[in-house]
C-alpha cells in the first residue's frame, strides 16, 4: 500500500484579489493566428497586472483536444488532461523560428499571411473562430521549425523535459502518432494497437519514432510558453497569476483513456441525475475513474494529473468539484435516469489535492455550483479550498420561509470563494440585465414555458437585484444605465468578503453573447466566438486594453475593493 502524507490545508490566498475570467481562444490580438494563444495570454497578464492591479487570470481548460476534423471545440471534452494543446502555441515565439533557412522562412511567411486572413475574417467579417484551420497552418509551420537543430542548451532542456515527463508523455505522443495513421478513436485501431502495452504497439512506437518525437517536442514547446505566461503574470505583480481549469473528464476515444485503461471504467459515462432544470438527467459522455483502481495505484494517475496542471499555475479550478465525493455513472446505452451514484474516497481525493497544491504553492478553487451533496462544501472549506459563488444564485433561502428568497446581502456571503457575476455557461451581465438571454433561448427552442412567463420571471429576478443594489447605494447611475448597472454588480461583489473577485472579460465591454449555451450543439456557435463589444463588433486584445469602458469598470472595482478593505475609523475620544 502507498502511504500519502498530506498537509491539513491547502495554500491560502495572499489577501483579496480581482482578476479576469478568460476564454483564451476568444482573445485575439493583432498578432495571433486566428484564435487567442499563449503569447496573447502573456500580454494580457503583463498589462492587466501592471495597469489594472489584477491578481490573477482564470482560463478555460487548455487540455489537448481529440484531433480530427471537425474537432470538438469544447474545452471540457479533451483527449488528455495531462498535457496542453499545442494549438495555443505562438509559432514565432519558438526560438528556432528565427533561424529558419530562406526557403522555409518564405513558406512560413505564406502560412502566417493565411493565418492573418483567418484572423481578419473573425475580427472584420463576423466569421467564427476556426480551430481546425488555425491548427493546419500552425502544424505546417511547426514542421518547418522542427527542422532547425536545437542548440546545446535547448537540447539539454528538451532532454530534461522528456526525462521528467517519462512514460506519461511517451504514451501521449504515441497515441497522437497512431491517431495520425489510424484515426482518433483507438477503440477501432487494428492489430493489438488498442493495447498500449502490446508488442504491436511497441513496434509501432519504433516505426513512428519521428512522429512520436514531434508530439513530445510540441508538448515541450507548449509547456515552455505556459511557463513564460505565468512568469509574465508574476513579474507584473500578480499575487496568483494563472488559474488553470481541470475539466471533469476526458473523451473515451482519447489519449488518456487509451493509456490508462486500467483506471477508467469501461462502458460507463459520467452525467447528472434528473433535477429541477433537466428532468431527463444528463450524460456527458466522459468515462469515470474507477475508485478501486485509484486506491490500488496509490492515486498515482490523479497525483500525476494534478502535478502537471500545477506546473505553471498560481491556482487550479476544479470543475464539478463534487465529483471528488461521488459521480453519477450512466451505463452505456442506458438513459441518464438509469444511472447511479458511485462514491470516491473524498478524504483521499482531497488529501492528494492538498498535497499537490502545497507542493506547487497554489490555491484550489472548487466549482461547487448546482446540486451539492451535504457535507461536501464543509469538507472543502475545512481543507482550505475556495468555493465558487455566482451573484444570481446567491439568495437568502434560510429566511425565505417557503416564499421567494431575496438576494443574499453581501456581508452574508462566504469569504472563502471566488465571487463572480457570471460564468462561461451563463449569460453575460449585459444580456442578463436586458433580458436578451431569454429571447435567445426562445429562438433556439430551449424554453420549457411560454416566452411571456419566462420573461416575466426573469424581469422580477433582475428587478430584485437592481433594488438590492439601489438599497445599498451601489447604483447612483440609475437602473436604466446599463454600464452603471454592470459596475454596480461588481461593486456588490467588492462589498462581499470574497477573497477573489472574478470579472468575466466580455462583461467589461458589454458583450451580449454567451460563449457556451448549454443544451445546444450546432444550433449555437459554442466556444467559437471572439470577445465583442455591446454592438457585436469583435475586439482585439489591443482594443480591450484601450477600452474606456473596461478601464472605467476595473478602476471602479479596485476603488470599491480598497474601500471595503479599509478599516473603520476608530471612534473619537
Coordinates of C-alpha atoms in Angstrom, one line a residue:
X1 CA 0.0 0.0 0.0
X2 CA 1.1 3.6 -0.7
X3 CA 1.2 5.9 2.3
X4 CA 0.4 9.5 1.3
X5 CA 1.1 12.1 4.0
X6 CA -1.0 15.2 3.1
X7 CA -1.0 18.7 4.7
X8 CA -4.1 19.6 6.6
X9 CA -4.9 22.7 4.5
X10 CA -4.3 24.0 1.0
X11 CA -2.4 27.3 0.5
X12 CA -4.2 30.4 1.4
X13 CA -5.0 33.4 -0.9
X14 CA -2.5 36.3 -0.4
X15 CA -5.1 38.9 0.6
X16 CA -8.0 39.8 -1.6
X17 CA -7.6 39.9 -5.4
X18 CA -9.5 40.7 -8.5
X19 CA -8.8 39.3 -12.0
X20 CA -10.3 38.3 -15.3
X21 CA -12.1 35.2 -16.4
X22 CA -10.8 34.5 -19.9
X23 CA -11.7 32.0 -22.6
X24 CA -8.2 32.1 -24.3
X25 CA -9.3 31.1 -27.8
X26 CA -11.7 34.2 -27.8
X27 CA -8.8 36.6 -27.0
X28 CA -7.4 37.5 -30.4
X29 CA -4.6 40.1 -30.8
X30 CA -3.4 41.6 -34.0
X31 CA -0.6 39.0 -34.0
X32 CA -2.4 35.8 -33.2
X33 CA -3.1 33.2 -35.9
X34 CA -6.9 33.3 -35.9
X35 CA -7.5 32.5 -32.2
X36 CA -6.1 33.5 -28.9
X37 CA -2.7 32.0 -28.0
X38 CA -0.2 31.8 -25.1
X39 CA 1.6 34.9 -26.2
X40 CA -1.7 36.8 -26.1
X41 CA -2.1 35.4 -22.6
X42 CA 1.3 36.6 -21.5
X43 CA 0.4 40.1 -22.9
X44 CA -2.9 40.2 -21.1
X45 CA -1.2 39.1 -17.9
X46 CA 1.6 41.7 -18.2
X47 CA -0.8 44.5 -19.0
X48 CA -3.6 43.7 -16.5
X49 CA -1.2 43.1 -13.7
X50 CA 0.7 46.4 -14.2
X51 CA -2.1 48.7 -15.4
X52 CA -5.1 47.4 -13.5
X53 CA -3.6 45.7 -10.4
X54 CA -5.1 42.4 -11.3
X55 CA -4.1 39.4 -9.2
X56 CA -5.0 36.5 -11.5
X57 CA -6.3 35.3 -14.8
X58 CA -8.7 32.3 -14.8
X59 CA -8.6 30.3 -18.0
X60 CA -10.7 27.8 -19.8
X61 CA -9.1 24.3 -19.8
X62 CA -6.1 24.2 -22.2
X63 CA -6.2 20.4 -22.3
X64 CA -5.2 18.6 -25.5
X65 CA -8.2 18.1 -27.8
X66 CA -9.2 15.0 -29.7
X67 CA -7.7 15.6 -33.3
X68 CA -9.7 15.2 -36.5
X69 CA -12.0 17.5 -38.3
X70 CA -14.2 18.9 -37.2
X71 CA -12.5 19.0 -33.8
X72 CA -15.0 19.2 -30.9
X73 CA -14.5 22.9 -29.8
X74 CA -15.5 22.3 -26.2
X75 CA -12.5 22.5 -23.9
X76 CA -14.4 20.2 -21.5
X77 CA -14.2 17.0 -23.7
X78 CA -10.5 16.7 -24.2
X79 CA -8.3 13.8 -25.4
X80 CA -5.9 14.4 -22.5
X81 CA -6.0 16.4 -19.3
X82 CA -2.3 15.6 -18.7
X83 CA -0.9 17.7 -21.5
X84 CA -1.9 21.1 -23.0
X85 CA -2.9 21.5 -26.6
X86 CA -0.2 22.9 -29.0
X87 CA -2.9 24.8 -30.9
X88 CA -2.3 27.5 -28.3
X89 CA 1.4 28.0 -29.4
X90 CA 2.7 31.3 -30.8
X91 CA 4.8 29.9 -33.6
X92 CA 7.0 33.0 -34.0
X93 CA 8.0 32.7 -30.3
X94 CA 9.6 29.3 -30.7
X95 CA 13.4 30.3 -30.6
X96 CA 14.3 28.2 -33.6
X97 CA 11.8 30.1 -35.8
X98 CA 14.3 32.9 -36.1
X99 CA 16.8 30.6 -37.7
X100 CA 14.7 29.2 -40.4
X101 CA 16.6 28.9 -43.7
X102 CA 15.4 31.2 -46.6
X103 CA 13.0 28.7 -48.4
X104 CA 11.4 27.6 -45.1
X105 CA 11.1 31.3 -43.9
X106 CA 9.3 32.2 -47.1
X107 CA 6.9 29.3 -46.7
X108 CA 6.4 30.2 -43.0
X109 CA 5.6 33.8 -44.1
X110 CA 3.0 32.5 -46.5
X111 CA 1.4 30.5 -43.7
X112 CA 1.4 33.5 -41.4
X113 CA -0.3 35.5 -44.1
X114 CA -3.0 32.9 -44.4
X115 CA -3.4 32.9 -40.6
X116 CA -3.7 36.7 -40.8
X117 CA -6.6 36.3 -43.2
X118 CA -8.3 33.9 -40.8
X119 CA -7.9 36.5 -38.0
X120 CA -9.3 39.3 -40.1
X121 CA -12.3 37.1 -41.1
X122 CA -13.1 36.7 -37.5
X123 CA -12.5 40.3 -36.5
X124 CA -13.8 42.1 -39.5
X125 CA -16.3 39.9 -41.3
X126 CA -18.0 38.1 -38.4
X127 CA -16.5 34.6 -39.1
X128 CA -16.4 32.1 -36.3
X129 CA -13.1 31.0 -34.8
X130 CA -11.9 28.0 -36.8
X131 CA -9.7 26.0 -34.6
X132 CA -9.1 23.3 -37.3
X133 CA -8.0 25.8 -39.9
X134 CA -5.7 27.5 -37.4
X135 CA -4.1 24.2 -36.4
X136 CA -3.5 23.2 -40.0
X137 CA -1.4 26.3 -40.6
X138 CA 0.4 26.1 -37.3
X139 CA 1.2 22.5 -37.7
X140 CA 2.8 23.0 -41.1
X141 CA 4.8 26.0 -39.8
X142 CA 5.9 24.0 -36.7
X143 CA 7.0 21.1 -39.0
X144 CA 9.3 23.6 -40.7
X145 CA 10.6 25.0 -37.4
X146 CA 11.4 21.5 -36.2
X147 CA 14.0 21.0 -39.0
X148 CA 16.1 23.7 -37.3
X149 CA 18.5 21.9 -34.9
X150 CA 18.3 22.7 -31.2
X151 CA 21.3 24.4 -29.7
X152 CA 23.1 22.6 -26.9
X153 CA 21.3 24.4 -24.1
X154 CA 17.9 23.9 -25.7
X155 CA 18.7 20.3 -26.4
X156 CA 19.6 19.7 -22.8
X157 CA 16.3 21.4 -21.7
X158 CA 14.3 19.2 -24.0
X159 CA 16.0 16.1 -22.7
X160 CA 15.3 17.2 -19.1
X161 CA 11.6 17.6 -20.0
X162 CA 11.5 14.1 -21.6
X163 CA 13.1 12.6 -18.5
X164 CA 10.8 14.4 -16.2
X165 CA 7.6 13.5 -18.0
X166 CA 8.6 9.9 -18.6
X167 CA 6.1 7.3 -19.6
X168 CA 3.1 9.6 -19.5
X169 CA 4.5 11.8 -22.3
X170 CA 5.7 8.8 -24.3
X171 CA 2.2 7.3 -24.2
X172 CA 0.5 10.6 -25.1
X173 CA 2.9 11.2 -28.0
X174 CA 2.5 7.6 -29.2
X175 CA -1.3 7.9 -29.2
X176 CA -1.0 11.2 -31.2
X177 CA 1.3 9.5 -33.7
X178 CA -1.0 6.5 -34.1
X179 CA -4.1 8.7 -34.4
X180 CA -2.4 10.4 -37.4
X181 CA -2.3 7.0 -39.1
X182 CA -5.4 5.2 -37.8
X183 CA -7.8 8.0 -36.8
X184 CA -8.6 9.4 -33.4
X185 CA -10.6 6.6 -31.9
X186 CA -8.3 4.0 -30.5
X187 CA -11.2 1.6 -30.0
X188 CA -11.2 0.9 -33.8
X189 CA -7.4 0.6 -34.2
X190 CA -6.2 -2.7 -35.8
X191 CA -3.9 -5.5 -34.7
X192 CA -3.4 -5.0 -31.0
X193 CA -2.8 -1.2 -31.1
X194 CA -5.8 -0.7 -28.8
X195 CA -3.5 -2.0 -26.0
X196 CA -0.7 0.5 -25.1
X197 CA 1.4 -2.4 -23.7
X198 CA 1.1 -4.8 -26.6
X199 CA 4.1 -6.0 -28.7
X200 CA 2.4 -4.5 -31.8
X201 CA 2.2 -1.1 -30.1
X202 CA 5.8 -1.3 -29.1
X203 CA 6.8 -2.0 -32.8
X204 CA 4.6 0.9 -33.9
X205 CA 6.2 3.2 -31.5
X206 CA 9.6 2.3 -33.1
X207 CA 8.2 2.6 -36.6
X208 CA 6.7 6.0 -35.8
X209 CA 9.6 7.3 -33.7
X210 CA 9.9 10.5 -35.6
X211 CA 6.2 11.4 -35.2
X212 CA 6.3 10.4 -31.5
X213 CA 9.2 12.8 -31.0
X214 CA 7.4 15.5 -32.9
X215 CA 4.5 15.3 -30.5
X216 CA 6.8 15.2 -27.5
X217 CA 8.5 18.3 -28.9
X218 CA 5.1 20.1 -29.2
X219 CA 4.3 19.3 -25.6
X220 CA 7.7 20.8 -24.5
X221 CA 7.1 24.0 -26.5
X222 CA 3.6 24.4 -25.1
X223 CA 4.8 23.8 -21.6
X224 CA 7.6 26.4 -22.1
X225 CA 5.2 29.0 -23.4
X226 CA 2.8 28.3 -20.5
X227 CA 5.7 28.9 -18.1
X228 CA 6.5 32.2 -19.9
X229 CA 2.9 33.4 -19.4
X230 CA 3.0 32.6 -15.7
X231 CA 6.3 34.4 -15.3
X232 CA 4.8 37.4 -17.1
X233 CA 1.9 37.4 -14.7
X234 CA 4.1 37.2 -11.6
X235 CA 6.6 39.7 -13.0
X236 CA 3.6 42.1 -13.4
X237 CA 2.9 41.9 -9.7
X238 CA 0.1 39.3 -9.7
X239 CA -0.1 37.5 -6.4
X240 CA -1.6 34.4 -8.0
X241 CA -1.1 34.6 -11.8
X242 CA -2.7 31.9 -14.0
X243 CA -5.6 29.9 -12.7
X244 CA -5.9 26.7 -14.8
X245 CA -9.1 24.7 -15.1
X246 CA -9.4 21.0 -14.6
X247 CA -12.2 19.5 -16.7
X248 CA -14.3 16.8 -15.0
X249 CA -13.3 14.1 -17.5
X250 CA -11.8 13.1 -20.9
X251 CA -13.1 11.8 -24.2
X252 CA -13.5 8.0 -24.3
X253 CA -11.6 7.8 -27.6
X254 CA -8.7 10.0 -26.5
X255 CA -5.1 9.6 -25.3
X256 CA -5.7 9.4 -21.5
X257 CA -8.3 6.6 -21.7
X258 CA -6.1 4.6 -24.2
X259 CA -3.0 4.9 -21.9
X260 CA -4.8 4.4 -18.6
X261 CA -7.5 1.8 -19.5
X262 CA -6.9 0.1 -16.2
X263 CA -8.2 3.1 -14.1
X264 CA -11.1 4.1 -16.3
X265 CA -14.5 2.3 -16.0
X266 CA -15.2 0.8 -19.4
X267 CA -18.8 1.0 -20.6
X268 CA -19.7 3.8 -18.2
X269 CA -20.2 7.6 -18.6
X270 CA -20.3 10.5 -16.2
X271 CA -23.5 12.5 -16.1
X272 CA -26.1 14.0 -13.7
X273 CA -29.4 12.7 -12.4
X274 CA -32.7 14.4 -13.2
X275 CA -33.2 17.7 -11.4
X276 CA -35.4 20.8 -11.5
X277 CA -33.5 22.1 -14.5
X278 CA -33.3 18.9 -16.5
X279 CA -36.0 16.3 -15.9
X280 CA -34.2 13.7 -18.2
X281 CA -30.8 13.9 -16.5
X282 CA -27.6 14.3 -18.3
X283 CA -25.0 12.1 -20.0
X284 CA -21.7 13.9 -20.6
X285 CA -20.0 11.0 -22.5
X286 CA -16.9 11.0 -20.2
X287 CA -15.7 7.7 -18.7
X288 CA -15.1 8.0 -15.0
X289 CA -12.2 6.9 -13.0
X290 CA -12.6 3.6 -11.0
X291 CA -12.3 4.4 -7.3
X292 CA -10.9 0.9 -6.6
X293 CA -8.2 1.3 -9.2
X294 CA -7.2 4.8 -7.9
X295 CA -6.8 3.3 -4.4
X296 CA -4.9 0.3 -5.7
X297 CA -2.3 2.6 -7.5
X298 CA -1.9 4.9 -4.5
X299 CA -3.8 7.6 -6.5
X300 CA -0.8 7.9 -8.9
X301 CA -2.9 8.8 -12.0
X302 CA -4.6 11.6 -10.0
X303 CA -1.4 12.8 -8.5
X304 CA 0.4 12.9 -11.9
X305 CA -2.5 14.8 -13.4
X306 CA -2.6 17.5 -10.7
X307 CA 1.2 17.9 -10.7
X308 CA 1.2 18.5 -14.5
X309 CA -1.6 21.1 -14.3
X310 CA 0.1 22.9 -11.4
X311 CA 3.5 23.3 -13.1
X312 CA 2.7 26.8 -14.3
X313 CA -0.2 27.8 -12.1
X314 CA -0.9 30.0 -9.1
X315 CA -4.3 28.3 -8.7
X316 CA -6.4 25.4 -10.0
X317 CA -10.1 25.5 -10.6
X318 CA -11.6 22.0 -10.3
X319 CA -14.7 21.7 -12.5
X320 CA -17.6 19.9 -10.8
X321 CA -15.6 19.5 -7.6
X322 CA -18.5 17.4 -6.1
X323 CA -17.0 14.6 -8.3
X324 CA -14.3 14.2 -5.7
X325 CA -17.0 12.7 -3.5
X326 CA -19.4 11.0 -5.9
X327 CA -20.2 10.8 -9.6
X328 CA -23.4 9.8 -11.5
X329 CA -22.4 6.8 -13.6
X330 CA -24.6 6.0 -16.6
X331 CA -24.2 2.6 -18.3
X332 CA -23.5 2.7 -22.0
X333 CA -26.7 2.6 -24.0
X334 CA -28.9 3.5 -21.0
X335 CA -30.8 6.7 -20.2
X336 CA -29.3 9.1 -17.7
X337 CA -32.3 8.4 -15.5
X338 CA -31.0 4.8 -15.1
X339 CA -27.6 5.8 -13.7
X340 CA -26.5 5.7 -10.1
X341 CA -24.1 7.5 -7.8
X342 CA -20.7 5.9 -7.3
X343 CA -18.6 7.1 -4.3
X344 CA -15.0 8.1 -4.1
X345 CA -12.9 8.4 -1.0
X346 CA -13.2 12.1 -0.6
X347 CA -10.6 12.2 2.2
X348 CA -8.0 10.6 -0.1
X349 CA -9.0 12.8 -3.1
X350 CA -8.8 16.0 -1.0
X351 CA -5.6 14.9 0.6
X352 CA -3.9 14.3 -2.7
X353 CA -5.2 17.6 -4.0
X354 CA -3.9 19.4 -0.9
X355 CA -0.5 17.7 -1.2
X356 CA 0.0 18.7 -4.8
X357 CA -1.4 22.2 -4.3
X358 CA 1.0 22.6 -1.3
X359 CA 4.0 21.4 -3.4
X360 CA 3.1 24.0 -6.1
X361 CA 2.2 26.7 -3.7
X362 CA -1.1 27.1 -5.5
X363 CA -4.7 27.8 -4.4
X364 CA -7.6 25.5 -5.2
X365 CA -11.0 26.7 -6.3
X366 CA -13.8 24.2 -6.4
X367 CA -16.7 24.8 -8.9
X368 CA -19.4 23.8 -6.4
X369 CA -22.5 25.2 -8.3
X370 CA -25.7 23.2 -8.7
X371 CA -26.7 20.2 -6.6
X372 CA -24.1 19.7 -3.9
X373 CA -24.2 16.7 -1.6
X374 CA -24.4 17.7 2.1
X375 CA -21.1 18.0 3.8
X376 CA -19.0 18.5 0.6
X377 CA -18.7 22.2 0.9
X378 CA -17.8 21.9 4.5
X379 CA -15.1 19.3 3.7
X380 CA -13.7 21.6 1.0
X381 CA -13.7 24.6 3.3
X382 CA -12.0 22.6 6.1
X383 CA -9.2 21.8 3.7
X384 CA -8.9 25.4 2.7
X385 CA -10.3 25.1 -0.9
X386 CA -12.2 28.1 -2.1
X387 CA -15.8 27.7 -3.5
X388 CA -17.5 29.4 -6.4
X389 CA -20.3 32.0 -5.8
X390 CA -22.2 33.5 -8.7
X391 CA -24.3 36.6 -7.9
X392 CA -27.6 35.5 -9.5
X393 CA -27.6 32.2 -7.5
X394 CA -26.8 33.8 -4.1
X395 CA -30.2 34.2 -2.3
X396 CA -31.3 34.1 1.3
X397 CA -33.0 30.7 1.3
X398 CA -32.8 30.3 5.1
X399 CA -35.0 33.3 5.8
X400 CA -37.4 32.7 2.8
X401 CA -39.9 30.8 4.9
X402 CA -41.2 29.0 1.9
X403 CA -41.6 32.2 0.0
X404 CA -39.4 33.8 -2.6
X405 CA -35.8 34.1 -1.5
X406 CA -34.4 37.6 -1.6
X407 CA -30.8 38.4 -2.7
X408 CA -28.3 37.4 -0.1
X409 CA -26.8 40.6 1.5
X410 CA -23.1 41.0 0.7
X411 CA -22.0 40.6 4.3
X412 CA -23.5 37.1 4.5
X413 CA -21.5 35.8 1.6
X414 CA -18.8 33.3 2.4
X415 CA -15.3 34.7 2.4
X416 CA -13.5 31.6 1.0
X417 CA -14.8 31.8 -2.5
X418 CA -14.2 33.1 -6.0
X419 CA -17.2 35.5 -6.5
X420 CA -18.3 36.3 -10.0
X421 CA -21.3 37.8 -11.8
X422 CA -21.3 35.1 -14.5
X423 CA -19.5 32.1 -16.0
X424 CA -18.8 30.7 -19.4
X425 CA -22.1 28.7 -19.2
X426 CA -24.3 31.7 -18.2
X427 CA -25.5 34.9 -19.9
X428 CA -23.2 37.9 -19.9
X429 CA -24.2 40.5 -17.4
X430 CA -25.4 42.9 -20.0
X431 CA -27.6 40.2 -21.6
X432 CA -28.9 39.2 -18.1
X433 CA -29.8 42.8 -17.2
X434 CA -31.6 43.4 -20.5
X435 CA -33.3 40.1 -20.6
X436 CA -31.8 39.3 -24.0
X437 CA -30.7 35.9 -22.9
X438 CA -34.4 34.8 -22.6
X439 CA -35.1 35.8 -26.2
X440 CA -32.0 33.9 -27.4
X441 CA -33.1 30.7 -25.7
X442 CA -36.6 31.2 -27.0
X443 CA -35.3 31.5 -30.6
X444 CA -33.4 28.3 -30.2
X445 CA -36.3 26.4 -28.7
X446 CA -34.8 25.9 -25.3
X447 CA -37.6 27.3 -23.1
X448 CA -39.8 24.9 -21.2
X449 CA -42.5 27.5 -20.6
X450 CA -44.2 30.2 -22.8
X451 CA -41.9 33.2 -23.6
X452 CA -44.0 35.6 -21.7
X453 CA -43.8 33.6 -18.5
X454 CA -40.0 33.3 -18.7
X455 CA -39.6 37.0 -19.5
X456 CA -41.8 37.9 -16.5
X457 CA -40.0 35.8 -14.1
X458 CA -36.6 37.0 -15.4
X459 CA -37.7 40.6 -15.0
X460 CA -38.7 40.0 -11.4
X461 CA -35.4 38.4 -10.6
X462 CA -33.4 41.2 -12.2
X463 CA -35.6 43.8 -10.6
X464 CA -34.9 42.3 -7.2
X465 CA -31.2 42.5 -7.7
X466 CA -31.4 46.1 -9.0
X467 CA -33.5 47.1 -6.0
X468 CA -30.9 45.5 -3.7
X469 CA -28.1 47.4 -5.5
X470 CA -30.1 50.6 -5.1
X471 CA -30.8 49.9 -1.4
X472 CA -27.0 49.6 -0.8
X473 CA -26.3 52.8 -2.6
X474 CA -24.3 51.0 -5.3
X475 CA -26.3 52.2 -8.3
X476 CA -26.1 56.0 -8.3
X477 CA -26.3 56.0 -12.1
X478 CA -29.9 54.6 -12.0
X479 CA -31.2 51.1 -13.2
X480 CA -31.6 52.3 -16.8
X481 CA -27.9 52.9 -17.2
X482 CA -26.6 49.5 -18.3
X483 CA -22.9 50.4 -17.9
X484 CA -23.6 51.7 -14.5
X485 CA -25.6 48.6 -13.6
X486 CA -22.7 46.4 -14.6
X487 CA -20.5 48.5 -12.4
X488 CA -23.0 48.2 -9.6
X489 CA -22.9 44.4 -9.8
X490 CA -19.2 44.4 -9.4
X491 CA -19.4 47.0 -6.6
X492 CA -21.6 44.5 -4.8
X493 CA -19.1 41.7 -5.3
X494 CA -16.4 44.0 -3.8
X495 CA -18.7 44.6 -0.8
X496 CA -18.7 40.8 0.0
X497 CA -15.8 39.3 1.9
X498 CA -14.9 37.0 -1.0
X499 CA -11.2 36.5 -1.3
X500 CA -11.2 36.5 -5.1
X501 CA -13.4 38.6 -7.4
X502 CA -13.6 37.3 -11.0
X503 CA -14.6 39.6 -13.8
X504 CA -15.9 37.9 -16.9
X505 CA -13.7 39.7 -19.6
X506 CA -16.6 40.1 -22.1
X507 CA -18.6 41.9 -19.3
X508 CA -16.0 44.7 -19.4
X509 CA -17.1 45.8 -22.9
X510 CA -20.8 45.0 -22.8
X511 CA -20.6 41.7 -24.8
X512 CA -24.1 40.2 -25.2
X513 CA -23.3 36.7 -26.4
X514 CA -22.7 33.7 -24.2
X515 CA -19.6 31.7 -25.0
X516 CA -21.4 28.5 -24.4
X517 CA -25.2 27.8 -24.4
X518 CA -25.9 24.5 -22.6
X519 CA -28.4 22.3 -24.4
X520 CA -27.2 23.3 -27.9
X521 CA -24.8 21.8 -30.3
X522 CA -25.0 23.1 -33.9
X523 CA -27.8 25.5 -33.1
X524 CA -25.4 27.9 -31.5
X525 CA -21.6 28.6 -32.1
X526 CA -20.4 27.4 -28.7
X527 CA -16.7 28.0 -28.0
X528 CA -16.1 29.8 -31.3
X529 CA -16.9 33.5 -30.6
X530 CA -14.3 36.3 -30.1
X531 CA -14.8 38.8 -27.4
X532 CA -17.1 41.6 -28.8
X533 CA -18.4 44.9 -27.8
X534 CA -22.0 45.9 -27.0
X535 CA -22.8 46.2 -30.7
X536 CA -21.4 42.8 -31.5
X537 CA -18.2 44.1 -33.1
X538 CA -15.2 41.8 -32.3
X539 CA -12.5 43.4 -30.2
X540 CA -8.8 42.6 -30.3
X541 CA -6.6 42.4 -27.2
X542 CA -5.3 45.8 -28.1
X543 CA -8.9 47.2 -28.4
X544 CA -9.6 45.8 -24.9
X545 CA -6.5 47.4 -23.4
X546 CA -7.6 50.7 -24.9
X547 CA -11.3 50.4 -24.0
X548 CA -12.5 53.3 -21.8
X549 CA -15.4 51.1 -20.6
X550 CA -13.1 48.3 -19.5
X551 CA -10.8 50.7 -17.7
X552 CA -13.6 52.5 -16.0
X553 CA -15.1 49.3 -14.7
X554 CA -11.8 47.9 -13.4
X555 CA -10.9 51.2 -11.8
X556 CA -14.3 51.4 -10.1
X557 CA -13.9 47.8 -8.9
X558 CA -10.4 48.5 -7.5
X559 CA -11.7 51.6 -5.7
X560 CA -14.6 49.8 -4.1
X561 CA -12.3 46.9 -3.1
X562 CA -10.0 49.3 -1.4
X563 CA -12.9 51.0 0.4
X564 CA -14.3 47.6 1.5
X565 CA -10.9 46.6 2.9
X566 CA -10.2 49.9 4.6
X567 CA -10.7 49.5 8.4
X568 CA -13.4 51.6 10.0
X569 CA -12.1 54.7 11.7
X570 CA -11.6 54.4 15.4
X571 CA -14.2 56.3 17.5
X572 CA -13.1 59.7 18.7
X573 CA -12.1 60.1 22.3

